[in-house]
PDB file of C-alpha atoms in Angstrom:
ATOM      1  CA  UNK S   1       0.000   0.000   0.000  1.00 50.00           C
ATOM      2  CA  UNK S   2       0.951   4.098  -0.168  1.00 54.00           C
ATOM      3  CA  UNK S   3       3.437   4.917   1.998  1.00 52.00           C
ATOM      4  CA  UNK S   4       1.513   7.959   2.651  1.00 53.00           C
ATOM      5  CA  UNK S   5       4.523   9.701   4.673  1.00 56.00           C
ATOM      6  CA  UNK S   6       7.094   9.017   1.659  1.00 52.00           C
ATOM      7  CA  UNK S   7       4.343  10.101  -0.829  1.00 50.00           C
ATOM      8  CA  UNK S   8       3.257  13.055   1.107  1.00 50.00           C
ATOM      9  CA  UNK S   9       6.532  14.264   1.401  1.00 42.00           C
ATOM     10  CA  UNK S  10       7.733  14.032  -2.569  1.00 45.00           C
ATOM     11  CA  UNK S  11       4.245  15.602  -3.173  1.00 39.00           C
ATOM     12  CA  UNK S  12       4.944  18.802  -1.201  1.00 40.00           C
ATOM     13  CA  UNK S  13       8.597  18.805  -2.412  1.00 42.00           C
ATOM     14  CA  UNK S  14       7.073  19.075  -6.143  1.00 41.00           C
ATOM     15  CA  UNK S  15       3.938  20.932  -5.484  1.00 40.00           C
ATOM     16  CA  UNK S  16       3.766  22.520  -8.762  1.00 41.00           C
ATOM     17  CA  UNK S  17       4.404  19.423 -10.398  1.00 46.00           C
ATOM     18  CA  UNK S  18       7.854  20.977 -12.178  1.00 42.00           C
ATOM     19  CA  UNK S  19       5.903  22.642 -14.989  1.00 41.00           C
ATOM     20  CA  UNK S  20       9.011  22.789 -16.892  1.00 44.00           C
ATOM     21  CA  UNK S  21       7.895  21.074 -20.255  1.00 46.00           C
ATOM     22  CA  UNK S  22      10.983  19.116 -20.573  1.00 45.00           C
ATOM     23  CA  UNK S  23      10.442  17.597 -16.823  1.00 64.00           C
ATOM     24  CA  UNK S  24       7.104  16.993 -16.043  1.00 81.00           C
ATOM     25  CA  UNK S  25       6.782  14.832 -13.200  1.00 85.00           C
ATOM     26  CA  UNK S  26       4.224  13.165 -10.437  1.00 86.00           C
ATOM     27  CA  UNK S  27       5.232  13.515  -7.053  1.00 85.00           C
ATOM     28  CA  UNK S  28       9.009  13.459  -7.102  1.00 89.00           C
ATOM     29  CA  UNK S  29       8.735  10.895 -10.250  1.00 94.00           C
ATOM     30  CA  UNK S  30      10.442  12.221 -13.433  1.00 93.00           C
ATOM     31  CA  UNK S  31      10.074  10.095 -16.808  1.00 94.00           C
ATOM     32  CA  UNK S  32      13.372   9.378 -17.993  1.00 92.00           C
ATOM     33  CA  UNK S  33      15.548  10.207 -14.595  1.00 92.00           C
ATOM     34  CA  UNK S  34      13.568   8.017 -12.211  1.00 94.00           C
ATOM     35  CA  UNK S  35      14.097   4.605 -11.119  1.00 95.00           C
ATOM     36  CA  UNK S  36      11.783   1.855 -10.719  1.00 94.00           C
ATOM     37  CA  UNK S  37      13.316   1.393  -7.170  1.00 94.00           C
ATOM     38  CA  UNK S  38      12.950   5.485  -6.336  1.00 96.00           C
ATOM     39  CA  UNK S  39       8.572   4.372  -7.725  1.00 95.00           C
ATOM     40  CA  UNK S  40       9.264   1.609  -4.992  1.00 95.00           C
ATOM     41  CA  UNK S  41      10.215   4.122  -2.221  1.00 95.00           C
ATOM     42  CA  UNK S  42       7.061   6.452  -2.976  1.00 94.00           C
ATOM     43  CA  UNK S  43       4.792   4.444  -3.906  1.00 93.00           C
ATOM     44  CA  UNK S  44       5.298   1.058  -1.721  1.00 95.00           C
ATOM     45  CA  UNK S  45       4.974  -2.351  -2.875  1.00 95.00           C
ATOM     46  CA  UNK S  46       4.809  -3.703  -6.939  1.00 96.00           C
ATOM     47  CA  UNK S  47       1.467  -5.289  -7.050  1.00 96.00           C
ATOM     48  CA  UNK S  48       1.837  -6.540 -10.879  1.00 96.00           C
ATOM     49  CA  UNK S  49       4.436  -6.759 -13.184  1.00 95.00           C
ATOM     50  CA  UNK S  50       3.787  -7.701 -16.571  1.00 93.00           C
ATOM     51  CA  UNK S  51       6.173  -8.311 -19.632  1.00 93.00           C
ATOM     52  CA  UNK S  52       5.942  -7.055 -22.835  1.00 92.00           C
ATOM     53  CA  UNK S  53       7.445  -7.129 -26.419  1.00 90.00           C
ATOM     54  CA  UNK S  54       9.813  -4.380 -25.178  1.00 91.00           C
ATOM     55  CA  UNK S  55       9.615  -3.576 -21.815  1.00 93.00           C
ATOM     56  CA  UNK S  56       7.650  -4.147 -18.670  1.00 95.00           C
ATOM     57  CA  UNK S  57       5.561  -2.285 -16.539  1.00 93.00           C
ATOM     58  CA  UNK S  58       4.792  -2.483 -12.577  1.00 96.00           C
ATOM     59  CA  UNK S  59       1.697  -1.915 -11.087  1.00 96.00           C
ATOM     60  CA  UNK S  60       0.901   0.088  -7.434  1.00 96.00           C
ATOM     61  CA  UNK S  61      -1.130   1.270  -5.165  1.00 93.00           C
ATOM     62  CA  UNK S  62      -4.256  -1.100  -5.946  1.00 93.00           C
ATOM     63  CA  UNK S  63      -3.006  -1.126  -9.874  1.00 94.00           C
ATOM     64  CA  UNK S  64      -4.085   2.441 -10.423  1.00 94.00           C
ATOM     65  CA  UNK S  65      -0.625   3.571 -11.088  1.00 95.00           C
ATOM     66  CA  UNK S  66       1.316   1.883 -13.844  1.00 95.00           C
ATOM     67  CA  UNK S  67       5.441   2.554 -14.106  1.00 96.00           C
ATOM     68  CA  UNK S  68       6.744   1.695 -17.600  1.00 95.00           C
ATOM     69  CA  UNK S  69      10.497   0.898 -18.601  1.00 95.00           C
ATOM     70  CA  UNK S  70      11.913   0.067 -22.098  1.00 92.00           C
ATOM     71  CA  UNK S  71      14.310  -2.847 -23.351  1.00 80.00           C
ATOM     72  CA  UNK S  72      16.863   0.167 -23.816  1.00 78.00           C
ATOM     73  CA  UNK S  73      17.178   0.925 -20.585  1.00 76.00           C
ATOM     74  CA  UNK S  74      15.373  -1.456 -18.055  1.00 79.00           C
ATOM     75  CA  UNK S  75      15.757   0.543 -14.903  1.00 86.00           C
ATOM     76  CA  UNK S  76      14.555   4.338 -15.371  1.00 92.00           C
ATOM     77  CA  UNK S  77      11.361   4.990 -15.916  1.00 95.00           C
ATOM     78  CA  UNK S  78       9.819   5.721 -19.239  1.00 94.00           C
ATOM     79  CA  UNK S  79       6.481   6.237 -18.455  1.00 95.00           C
ATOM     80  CA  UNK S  80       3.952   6.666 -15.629  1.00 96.00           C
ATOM     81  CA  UNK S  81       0.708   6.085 -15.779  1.00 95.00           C
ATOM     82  CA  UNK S  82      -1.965   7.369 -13.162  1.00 95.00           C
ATOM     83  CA  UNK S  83      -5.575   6.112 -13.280  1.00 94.00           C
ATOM     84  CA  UNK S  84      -8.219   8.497 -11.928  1.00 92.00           C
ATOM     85  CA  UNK S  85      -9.814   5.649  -9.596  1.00 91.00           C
ATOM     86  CA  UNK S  86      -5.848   6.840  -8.027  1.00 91.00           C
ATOM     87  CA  UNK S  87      -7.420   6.164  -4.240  1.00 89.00           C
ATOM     88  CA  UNK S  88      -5.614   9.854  -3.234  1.00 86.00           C
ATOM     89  CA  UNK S  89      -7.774  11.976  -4.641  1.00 81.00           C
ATOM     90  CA  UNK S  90      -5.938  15.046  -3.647  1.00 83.00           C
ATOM     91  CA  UNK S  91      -3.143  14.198  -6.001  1.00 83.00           C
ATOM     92  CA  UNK S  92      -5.076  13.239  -8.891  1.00 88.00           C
ATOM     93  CA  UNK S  93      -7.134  15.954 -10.817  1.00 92.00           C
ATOM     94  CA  UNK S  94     -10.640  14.863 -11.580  1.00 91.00           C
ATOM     95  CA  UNK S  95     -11.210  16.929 -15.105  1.00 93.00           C
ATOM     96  CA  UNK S  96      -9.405  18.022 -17.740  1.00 92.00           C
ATOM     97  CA  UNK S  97      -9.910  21.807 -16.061  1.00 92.00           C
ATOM     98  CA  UNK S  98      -8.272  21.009 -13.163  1.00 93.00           C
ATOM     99  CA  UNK S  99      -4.854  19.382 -15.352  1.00 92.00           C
ATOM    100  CA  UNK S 100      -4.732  22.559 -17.245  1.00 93.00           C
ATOM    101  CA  UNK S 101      -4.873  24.659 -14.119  1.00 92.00           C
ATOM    102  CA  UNK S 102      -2.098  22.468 -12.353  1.00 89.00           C
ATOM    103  CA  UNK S 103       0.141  21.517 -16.126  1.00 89.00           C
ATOM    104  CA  UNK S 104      -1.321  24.535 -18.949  1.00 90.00           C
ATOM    105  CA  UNK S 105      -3.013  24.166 -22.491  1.00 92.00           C
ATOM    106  CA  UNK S 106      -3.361  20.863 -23.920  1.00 93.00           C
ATOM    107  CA  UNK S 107      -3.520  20.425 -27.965  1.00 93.00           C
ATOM    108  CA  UNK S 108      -6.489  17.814 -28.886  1.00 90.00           C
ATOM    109  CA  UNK S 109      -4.626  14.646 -30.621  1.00 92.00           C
ATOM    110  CA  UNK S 110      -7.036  12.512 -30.951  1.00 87.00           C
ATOM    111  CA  UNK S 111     -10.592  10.502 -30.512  1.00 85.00           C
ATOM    112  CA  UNK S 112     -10.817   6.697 -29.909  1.00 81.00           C
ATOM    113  CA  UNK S 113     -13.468   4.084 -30.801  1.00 75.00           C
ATOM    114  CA  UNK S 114     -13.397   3.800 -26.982  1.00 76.00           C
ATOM    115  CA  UNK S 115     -15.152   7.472 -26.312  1.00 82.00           C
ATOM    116  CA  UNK S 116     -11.778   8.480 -24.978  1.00 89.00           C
ATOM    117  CA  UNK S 117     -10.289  11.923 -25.992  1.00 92.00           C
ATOM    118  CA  UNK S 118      -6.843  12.356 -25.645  1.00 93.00           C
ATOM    119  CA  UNK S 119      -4.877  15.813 -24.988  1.00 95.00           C
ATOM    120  CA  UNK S 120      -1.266  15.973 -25.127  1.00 94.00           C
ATOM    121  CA  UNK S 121       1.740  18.712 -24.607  1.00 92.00           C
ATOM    122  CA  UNK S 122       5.252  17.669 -24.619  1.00 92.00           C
ATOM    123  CA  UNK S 123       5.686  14.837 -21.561  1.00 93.00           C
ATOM    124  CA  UNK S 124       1.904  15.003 -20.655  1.00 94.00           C
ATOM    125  CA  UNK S 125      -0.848  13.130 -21.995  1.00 95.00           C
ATOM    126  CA  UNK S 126      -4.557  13.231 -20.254  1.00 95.00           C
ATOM    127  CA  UNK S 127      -7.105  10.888 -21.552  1.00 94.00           C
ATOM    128  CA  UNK S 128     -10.904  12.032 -20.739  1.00 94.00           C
ATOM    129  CA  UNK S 129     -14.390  10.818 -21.273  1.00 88.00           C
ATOM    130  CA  UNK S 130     -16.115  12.344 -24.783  1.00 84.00           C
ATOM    131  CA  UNK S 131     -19.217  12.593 -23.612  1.00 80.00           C
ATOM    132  CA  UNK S 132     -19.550  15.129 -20.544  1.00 74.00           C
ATOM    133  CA  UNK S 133     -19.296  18.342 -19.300  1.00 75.00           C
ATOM    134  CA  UNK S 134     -17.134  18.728 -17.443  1.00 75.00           C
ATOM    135  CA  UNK S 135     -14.596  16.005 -19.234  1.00 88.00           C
ATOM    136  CA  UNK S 136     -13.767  13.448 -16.421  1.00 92.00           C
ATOM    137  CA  UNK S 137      -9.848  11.844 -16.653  1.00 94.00           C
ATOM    138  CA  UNK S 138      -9.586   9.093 -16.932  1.00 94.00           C
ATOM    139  CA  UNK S 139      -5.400   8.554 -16.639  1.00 94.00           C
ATOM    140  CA  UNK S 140      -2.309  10.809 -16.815  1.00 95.00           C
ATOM    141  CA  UNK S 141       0.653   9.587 -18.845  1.00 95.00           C
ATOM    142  CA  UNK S 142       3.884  11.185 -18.305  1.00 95.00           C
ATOM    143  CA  UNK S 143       6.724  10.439 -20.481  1.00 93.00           C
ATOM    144  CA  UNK S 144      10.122  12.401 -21.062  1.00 90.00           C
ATOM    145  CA  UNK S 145       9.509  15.475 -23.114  1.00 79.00           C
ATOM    146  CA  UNK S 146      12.682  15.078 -25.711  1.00 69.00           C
TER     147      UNK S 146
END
């Protein structure tokens, strides 16, 4: 489970979520510089890992957060993945008002067969229900911004 303390802490370290574009990060976790053992540290225990064609991911905190490394480099983080059933609700925004008050404008990419819209800037991506006003999230990707 959260290690609320250890989470709490990165959280209020990174408050403004480093809004640089090229470092974009969620709670102390930064795409790219991270390690899966600094996700282990915040975020407690790996619930899941799963294989895949070029990588692997780890599952936390009841499998709402998903940590992603590449062949390439199997122990920084390329991605992280935050579901919005995220059990902290304080650190997860709830619409797609609330990530472009915390993270700025988000460009429209694209619209899915799933009713999923996805927004993206450079090292942020925020999927949200089509259908709604206002648009509920349903994940956060971050990835490096390069």
């Amino acid at each position: 489970m959260l290690d609320k303390d250890k989470f709490e802490n990165k959280s209020e370290e990174k408050s403004t979520a480093s809004i640089r574009p090229q470092e974009f990060s969620w709670h102390g976790l930064v795409p790219g510089k991270s390690t899966v053992s600094e996700a282990i540290e915040i975020l407690g225990t790996v619930e899941q890992e799963v294989e895949f064609a070029n990588g692997k991911w780890f599952e936390f905190v009841n499998q709402t957060v998903q940590v992603i490394v590449l062949d390439d480099d199997m122990t920084r983080i390329a991605k992280i993945r935050v579901l919005a059933d995220f059990p902290e609700k304080q650190f997860m925004p709830t619409t797609l008002d609330e990530v472009e008050q915390i993270y700025g404008p988000f460009q429209q990419t694209q619209i899915d067969e799933f009713a999923v819209i996805t927004y993206e800037r450079p090292g942020l991506r925020v999927a949200c229900r089509l259908f709604g006003n206002p648009q509920l999230v349903k994940w956060l990707e971050f990835y490096p911004a390069c």
